[in-house]
Amino acid sequence: MSDFIKKITEMDEPYLIAEIGINHNGDMNIAKKLIDATNACGWHCAKFQKRNPDLCVPDHQKEIERDTPWGRMTYLDYKYRVEFDKKEYDIIKEYCFNKSLAWTVSVWDLDSLNFIINYDIPFIKIPSAHITNEELLKECSISNIPLIISTGMSNWDIVDTAV
């Protein structure tokens, strides 16, 4: 049994995960404030999202322009703008460590999984949009990192298949 699973099963309270996601808008100062808020509330874990926009943005949406906080840009450019890479995740790792706060990510594709397994995270989160992504589920399961799988919009057959 992993240390994480042992820890949460022995807790007398819920394990609280702050969904930071991409609400940092690609800004490390906002990310730090969201981590600070997570810590100040006494929550256990700050969760981000990691994706490769080239893989996760459907082709028919990549060139659609949209209004963003930085002006008008394509949806693909916007997704790249809010995506953190190694430099930012190294800062998140250190910042959370200094607060004794766990952190993790939802992975949206295999590139993101292969990126994040280089960090010491307590679990990997599978977003509900990828509960049917059997390749991603299989690769996550062989990482030996515990998984949490969102089941929103799923029925029991989908959940059973994922498990």
Tab-separated table of N, CA, C and O in Angstrom, residues 44-126:
chain	number	residue	atom	x	y	z
A	44	HIS	N	-5.349	19.926	2.256
A	44	HIS	CA	-4.229	19.000	2.218
A	44	HIS	C	-3.398	19.045	0.944
A	44	HIS	O	-2.222	18.688	0.966
A	45	CYS	N	-4.004	19.451	-0.169
A	45	CYS	CA	-3.332	19.303	-1.459
A	45	CYS	C	-3.793	20.382	-2.436
A	45	CYS	O	-4.978	20.714	-2.481
A	46	ALA	N	-2.861	20.899	-3.209
A	46	ALA	CA	-3.156	21.840	-4.299
A	46	ALA	C	-3.020	21.071	-5.611
A	46	ALA	O	-1.985	20.454	-5.859
A	47	LYS	N	-4.072	21.090	-6.432
A	47	LYS	CA	-4.054	20.324	-7.675
A	47	LYS	C	-4.092	21.246	-8.882
A	47	LYS	O	-4.923	22.138	-8.979
A	48	PHE	N	-3.172	20.986	-9.795
A	48	PHE	CA	-3.076	21.724	-11.045
A	48	PHE	C	-3.510	20.822	-12.191
A	48	PHE	O	-3.853	19.660	-11.978
A	49	GLN	N	-3.500	21.345	-13.405
A	49	GLN	CA	-3.775	20.559	-14.606
A	49	GLN	C	-2.570	20.648	-15.526
A	49	GLN	O	-1.953	21.709	-15.643
A	50	LYS	N	-2.273	19.529	-16.171
A	50	LYS	CA	-1.163	19.501	-17.123
A	50	LYS	C	-1.658	18.881	-18.414
A	50	LYS	O	-2.271	17.815	-18.406
A	51	ARG	N	-1.392	19.571	-19.521
A	51	ARG	CA	-1.796	19.046	-20.828
A	51	ARG	C	-0.867	19.564	-21.907
A	51	ARG	O	-0.229	20.600	-21.744
A	52	ASN	N	-0.815	18.812	-22.986
A	52	ASN	CA	-0.138	19.246	-24.190
A	52	ASN	C	-1.229	19.829	-25.087
A	52	ASN	O	-2.048	19.078	-25.623
A	53	PRO	N	-1.273	21.152	-25.256
A	53	PRO	CA	-2.357	21.755	-26.034
A	53	PRO	C	-2.474	21.209	-27.456
A	53	PRO	O	-3.589	21.082	-27.967
A	54	ASP	N	-1.350	20.864	-28.080
A	54	ASP	CA	-1.436	20.305	-29.441
A	54	ASP	C	-2.245	19.020	-29.471
A	54	ASP	O	-2.926	18.741	-30.456
A	55	LEU	N	-2.171	18.240	-28.398
A	55	LEU	CA	-2.910	16.986	-28.331
A	55	LEU	C	-4.332	17.167	-27.811
A	55	LEU	O	-5.232	16.423	-28.196
A	56	CYS	N	-4.522	18.122	-26.916
A	56	CYS	CA	-5.801	18.235	-26.206
A	56	CYS	C	-6.803	19.192	-26.834
A	56	CYS	O	-7.992	19.101	-26.544
A	57	VAL	N	-6.338	20.107	-27.648
A	57	VAL	CA	-7.267	21.019	-28.315
A	57	VAL	C	-7.669	20.372	-29.642
A	57	VAL	O	-6.803	20.073	-30.474
A	58	PRO	N	-8.953	20.128	-29.827
A	58	PRO	CA	-9.395	19.520	-31.096
A	58	PRO	C	-8.980	20.378	-32.289
A	58	PRO	O	-8.977	21.619	-32.217
A	59	ASP	N	-8.624	19.717	-33.380
A	59	ASP	CA	-8.150	20.429	-34.575
A	59	ASP	C	-9.113	21.512	-35.027
A	59	ASP	O	-8.680	22.603	-35.398
A	60	HIS	N	-10.404	21.238	-34.962
A	60	HIS	CA	-11.386	22.216	-35.447
A	60	HIS	C	-11.505	23.441	-34.543
A	60	HIS	O	-12.122	24.426	-34.917
A	61	GLN	N	-10.870	23.406	-33.340
A	61	GLN	CA	-10.922	24.555	-32.430
A	61	GLN	C	-9.605	25.325	-32.349
A	61	GLN	O	-9.569	26.427	-31.807
A	62	LYS	N	-8.539	24.763	-32.878
A	62	LYS	CA	-7.207	25.345	-32.690
A	62	LYS	C	-7.087	26.769	-33.203
A	62	LYS	O	-6.434	27.606	-32.575
A	63	GLU	N	-7.678	27.068	-34.328
A	63	GLU	CA	-7.521	28.396	-34.923
A	63	GLU	C	-8.687	29.342	-34.634
A	63	GLU	O	-8.690	30.482	-35.100
A	64	ILE	N	-9.647	28.896	-33.851
A	64	ILE	CA	-10.764	29.773	-33.484
A	64	ILE	C	-10.234	30.857	-32.557
A	64	ILE	O	-9.554	30.582	-31.570
A	65	GLU	N	-10.534	32.093	-32.896
A	65	GLU	CA	-10.076	33.206	-32.065
A	65	GLU	C	-11.049	33.454	-30.935
A	65	GLU	O	-12.257	33.247	-31.068
A	66	ARG	N	-10.484	33.900	-29.819
A	66	ARG	CA	-11.304	34.195	-28.646
A	66	ARG	C	-10.699	35.366	-27.896
A	66	ARG	O	-9.507	35.653	-28.023
A	67	ASP	N	-11.535	36.026	-27.121
A	67	ASP	CA	-11.065	37.097	-26.262
A	67	ASP	C	-10.453	36.484	-25.008
A	67	ASP	O	-11.026	35.574	-24.404
A	68	THR	N	-9.275	36.963	-24.642
A	68	THR	CA	-8.571	36.454	-23.468
A	68	THR	C	-8.110	37.644	-22.631
A	68	THR	O	-8.183	38.791	-23.092
A	69	PRO	N	-7.602	37.402	-21.430
A	69	PRO	CA	-7.051	38.512	-20.639
A	69	PRO	C	-5.888	39.226	-21.321
A	69	PRO	O	-5.514	40.326	-20.938
A	70	TRP	N	-5.294	38.606	-22.365
A	70	TRP	CA	-4.143	39.181	-23.064
A	70	TRP	C	-4.513	39.670	-24.449
A	70	TRP	O	-3.647	39.908	-25.283
A	71	GLY	N	-5.800	39.808	-24.714
A	71	GLY	CA	-6.263	40.223	-26.028
A	71	GLY	C	-6.803	39.047	-26.810
A	71	GLY	O	-6.938	37.939	-26.314
A	72	ARG	N	-7.081	39.291	-28.060
A	72	ARG	CA	-7.649	38.261	-28.922
A	72	ARG	C	-6.537	37.336	-29.424
A	72	ARG	O	-5.490	37.798	-29.863
A	73	MET	N	-6.764	36.028	-29.307
A	73	MET	CA	-5.785	35.037	-29.778
A	73	MET	C	-6.505	33.740	-30.088
A	73	MET	O	-7.649	33.550	-29.687
A	74	THR	N	-5.801	32.855	-30.785
A	74	THR	CA	-6.416	31.571	-31.108
A	74	THR	C	-6.552	30.750	-29.820
A	74	THR	O	-5.822	30.957	-28.840
A	75	TYR	N	-7.476	29.825	-29.857
A	75	TYR	CA	-7.695	28.951	-28.705
A	75	TYR	C	-6.423	28.168	-28.377
A	75	TYR	O	-6.067	28.001	-27.206
A	76	LEU	N	-5.700	27.706	-29.393
A	76	LEU	CA	-4.458	26.982	-29.163
A	76	LEU	C	-3.419	27.878	-28.487
A	76	LEU	O	-2.769	27.470	-27.514
A	77	ASP	N	-3.266	29.107	-28.957
A	77	ASP	CA	-2.322	30.035	-28.332
A	77	ASP	C	-2.706	30.311	-26.878
A	77	ASP	O	-1.850	30.388	-25.996
A	78	TYR	N	-4.011	30.465	-26.635
A	78	TYR	CA	-4.503	30.680	-25.274
A	78	TYR	C	-4.123	29.501	-24.373
A	78	TYR	O	-3.619	29.690	-23.263
A	79	LYS	N	-4.346	28.278	-24.857
A	79	LYS	CA	-4.028	27.095	-24.051
A	79	LYS	C	-2.535	27.027	-23.743
A	79	LYS	O	-2.145	26.637	-22.643
A	80	TYR	N	-1.693	27.394	-24.699
A	80	TYR	CA	-0.260	27.440	-24.423
A	80	TYR	C	0.069	28.529	-23.405
A	80	TYR	O	0.956	28.362	-22.570
A	81	ARG	N	-0.628	29.627	-23.471
A	81	ARG	CA	-0.365	30.761	-22.581
A	81	ARG	C	-0.597	30.393	-21.107
A	81	ARG	O	0.111	30.871	-20.223
A	82	VAL	N	-1.596	29.538	-20.847
A	82	VAL	CA	-1.919	29.194	-19.459
A	82	VAL	C	-1.221	27.915	-18.982
A	82	VAL	O	-1.386	27.519	-17.831
A	83	GLU	N	-0.432	27.297	-19.828
A	83	GLU	CA	0.210	26.022	-19.487
A	83	GLU	C	1.555	26.255	-18.811
A	83	GLU	O	2.380	27.017	-19.299
A	84	PHE	N	1.767	25.591	-17.684
A	84	PHE	CA	3.057	25.630	-17.004
A	84	PHE	C	3.955	24.504	-17.519
A	84	PHE	O	3.478	23.431	-17.872
A	85	ASP	N	5.267	24.764	-17.501
A	85	ASP	CA	6.255	23.770	-17.895
A	85	ASP	C	7.201	23.492	-16.725
A	85	ASP	O	6.914	23.865	-15.586
A	86	LYS	N	8.341	22.890	-16.986
A	86	LYS	CA	9.256	22.446	-15.933
A	86	LYS	C	9.668	23.578	-14.993
A	86	LYS	O	9.655	23.402	-13.766
A	87	LYS	N	10.008	24.716	-15.532
A	87	LYS	CA	10.439	25.840	-14.692
A	87	LYS	C	9.373	26.173	-13.644
A	87	LYS	O	9.663	26.312	-12.456
A	88	GLU	N	8.131	26.271	-14.090
A	88	GLU	CA	7.044	26.620	-13.172
A	88	GLU	C	6.739	25.482	-12.197
A	88	GLU	O	6.495	25.723	-11.007
A	89	TYR	N	6.756	24.235	-12.687
A	89	TYR	CA	6.483	23.117	-11.780
A	89	TYR	C	7.601	22.929	-10.763
A	89	TYR	O	7.346	22.498	-9.631
A	90	ASP	N	8.820	23.276	-11.107
A	90	ASP	CA	9.897	23.246	-10.117
A	90	ASP	C	9.639	24.278	-9.018
A	90	ASP	O	9.883	24.013	-7.834
A	91	ILE	N	9.119	25.433	-9.399
A	91	ILE	CA	8.776	26.469	-8.416
A	91	ILE	C	7.609	25.992	-7.550
A	91	ILE	O	7.635	26.143	-6.321
A	92	ILE	N	6.589	25.408	-8.168
A	92	ILE	CA	5.438	24.884	-7.409
A	92	ILE	C	5.909	23.834	-6.408
A	92	ILE	O	5.508	23.841	-5.239
A	93	LYS	N	6.744	22.921	-6.872
A	93	LYS	CA	7.271	21.861	-6.001
A	93	LYS	C	7.936	22.466	-4.765
A	93	LYS	O	7.650	22.080	-3.630
A	94	GLU	N	8.824	23.409	-4.969
A	94	GLU	CA	9.556	24.030	-3.866
A	94	GLU	C	8.635	24.856	-2.971
A	94	GLU	O	8.730	24.810	-1.742
A	95	TYR	N	7.731	25.607	-3.580
A	95	TYR	CA	6.827	26.470	-2.829
A	95	TYR	C	5.918	25.642	-1.925
A	95	TYR	O	5.727	25.972	-0.753
A	96	CYS	N	5.365	24.563	-2.458
A	96	CYS	CA	4.506	23.692	-1.655
A	96	CYS	C	5.304	22.965	-0.582
A	96	CYS	O	4.849	22.819	0.556
A	97	PHE	N	6.507	22.501	-0.935
A	97	PHE	CA	7.367	21.821	0.032
A	97	PHE	C	7.623	22.725	1.241
A	97	PHE	O	7.553	22.272	2.392
A	98	ASN	N	7.917	24.000	0.990
A	98	ASN	CA	8.196	24.933	2.083
A	98	ASN	C	6.980	25.198	2.957
A	98	ASN	O	7.122	25.702	4.072
A	99	LYS	N	5.795	24.860	2.480
A	99	LYS	CA	4.574	25.011	3.263
A	99	LYS	C	4.076	23.672	3.809
A	99	LYS	O	3.001	23.602	4.392
A	100	SER	N	4.838	22.609	3.564
A	100	SER	CA	4.416	21.242	3.937
A	100	SER	C	3.047	20.916	3.354
A	100	SER	O	2.195	20.304	3.998
A	101	LEU	N	2.844	21.333	2.113
A	101	LEU	CA	1.579	21.137	1.418
A	101	LEU	C	1.800	20.204	0.230
A	101	LEU	O	2.707	20.426	-0.570
A	102	ALA	N	0.982	19.174	0.125
A	102	ALA	CA	1.073	18.278	-1.028
A	102	ALA	C	0.545	18.998	-2.273
A	102	ALA	O	-0.285	19.906	-2.178
A	103	TRP	N	1.022	18.580	-3.421
A	103	TRP	CA	0.516	19.112	-4.691
A	103	TRP	C	0.507	17.974	-5.703
A	103	TRP	O	1.212	16.977	-5.566
A	104	THR	N	-0.322	18.126	-6.711
A	104	THR	CA	-0.424	17.122	-7.758
A	104	THR	C	-1.036	17.745	-9.001
A	104	THR	O	-1.252	18.957	-9.037
A	105	VAL	N	-1.311	16.901	-9.994
A	105	VAL	CA	-1.930	17.384	-11.233
A	105	VAL	C	-2.953	16.392	-11.761
A	105	VAL	O	-2.895	15.202	-11.471
A	106	SER	N	-3.853	16.923	-12.549
A	106	SER	CA	-4.676	16.117	-13.446
A	106	SER	C	-3.906	16.053	-14.755
A	106	SER	O	-3.481	17.081	-15.268
A	107	VAL	N	-3.730	14.848	-15.268
A	107	VAL	CA	-3.037	14.700	-16.552
A	107	VAL	C	-4.074	14.485	-17.649
A	107	VAL	O	-5.031	13.743	-17.477
A	108	TRP	N	-3.869	15.142	-18.773
A	108	TRP	CA	-4.826	15.105	-19.875
A	108	TRP	C	-4.318	14.314	-21.073
A	108	TRP	O	-5.044	14.131	-22.045
A	109	ASP	N	-3.060	13.870	-21.015
A	109	ASP	CA	-2.484	13.150	-22.154
A	109	ASP	C	-1.209	12.450	-21.691
A	109	ASP	O	-0.733	12.686	-20.582
A	110	LEU	N	-0.694	11.578	-22.557
A	110	LEU	CA	0.502	10.807	-22.209
A	110	LEU	C	1.740	11.679	-22.045
A	110	LEU	O	2.590	11.402	-21.192
A	111	ASP	N	1.864	12.730	-22.851
A	111	ASP	CA	2.994	13.648	-22.688
A	111	ASP	C	3.013	14.228	-21.278
A	111	ASP	O	4.062	14.328	-20.641
A	112	SER	N	1.842	14.623	-20.799
A	112	SER	CA	1.738	15.220	-19.462
A	112	SER	C	2.038	14.196	-18.375
A	112	SER	O	2.679	14.512	-17.373
A	113	LEU	N	1.569	12.978	-18.578
A	113	LEU	CA	1.892	11.906	-17.629
A	113	LEU	C	3.402	11.692	-17.573
A	113	LEU	O	3.992	11.650	-16.490
A	114	ASN	N	4.031	11.565	-18.730
A	114	ASN	CA	5.478	11.344	-18.774
A	114	ASN	C	6.253	12.510	-18.176
A	114	ASN	O	7.335	12.325	-17.623
A	115	PHE	N	5.697	13.689	-18.247
A	115	PHE	CA	6.312	14.865	-17.625
A	115	PHE	C	6.191	14.787	-16.105
A	115	PHE	O	7.172	14.945	-15.377
A	116	ILE	N	4.996	14.517	-15.610
A	116	ILE	CA	4.734	14.669	-14.177
A	116	ILE	C	5.289	13.519	-13.337
A	116	ILE	O	5.534	13.693	-12.145
A	117	ILE	N	5.505	12.358	-13.939
A	117	ILE	CA	6.032	11.248	-13.132
A	117	ILE	C	7.459	11.498	-12.669
A	117	ILE	O	7.968	10.758	-11.830
A	118	ASN	N	8.075	12.562	-13.156
A	118	ASN	CA	9.407	12.938	-12.687
A	118	ASN	C	9.366	13.703	-11.367
A	118	ASN	O	10.419	14.059	-10.830
A	119	TYR	N	8.171	13.967	-10.880
A	119	TYR	CA	7.994	14.669	-9.609
A	119	TYR	C	7.458	13.692	-8.567
A	119	TYR	O	6.785	12.714	-8.900
A	120	ASP	N	7.734	13.987	-7.314
A	120	ASP	CA	7.233	13.168	-6.213
A	120	ASP	C	5.856	13.696	-5.812
A	120	ASP	O	5.742	14.578	-4.962
A	121	ILE	N	4.834	13.172	-6.466
A	121	ILE	CA	3.465	13.601	-6.185
A	121	ILE	C	2.725	12.456	-5.493
A	121	ILE	O	3.022	11.283	-5.717
A	122	PRO	N	1.751	12.778	-4.631
A	122	PRO	CA	1.072	11.724	-3.879
A	122	PRO	C	0.119	10.879	-4.722
A	122	PRO	O	-0.147	9.732	-4.394
A	123	PHE	N	-0.407	11.463	-5.790
A	123	PHE	CA	-1.323	10.746	-6.667
A	123	PHE	C	-1.424	11.482	-7.988
A	123	PHE	O	-1.055	12.647	-8.099
A	124	ILE	N	-1.926	10.778	-8.986
A	124	ILE	CA	-2.249	11.366	-10.284
A	124	ILE	C	-3.760	11.418	-10.373
A	124	ILE	O	-4.447	10.477	-9.990
A	125	LYS	N	-4.280	12.492	-10.895
A	125	LYS	CA	-5.721	12.642	-11.062
A	125	LYS	C	-6.059	12.491	-12.534
A	125	LYS	O	-5.394	13.062	-13.395
A	126	ILE	N	-7.074	11.692	-12.814
A	126	ILE	CA	-7.603	11.556	-14.171
A	126	ILE	C	-8.881	12.387	-14.246
A	126	ILE	O	-9.818	12.151	-13.476
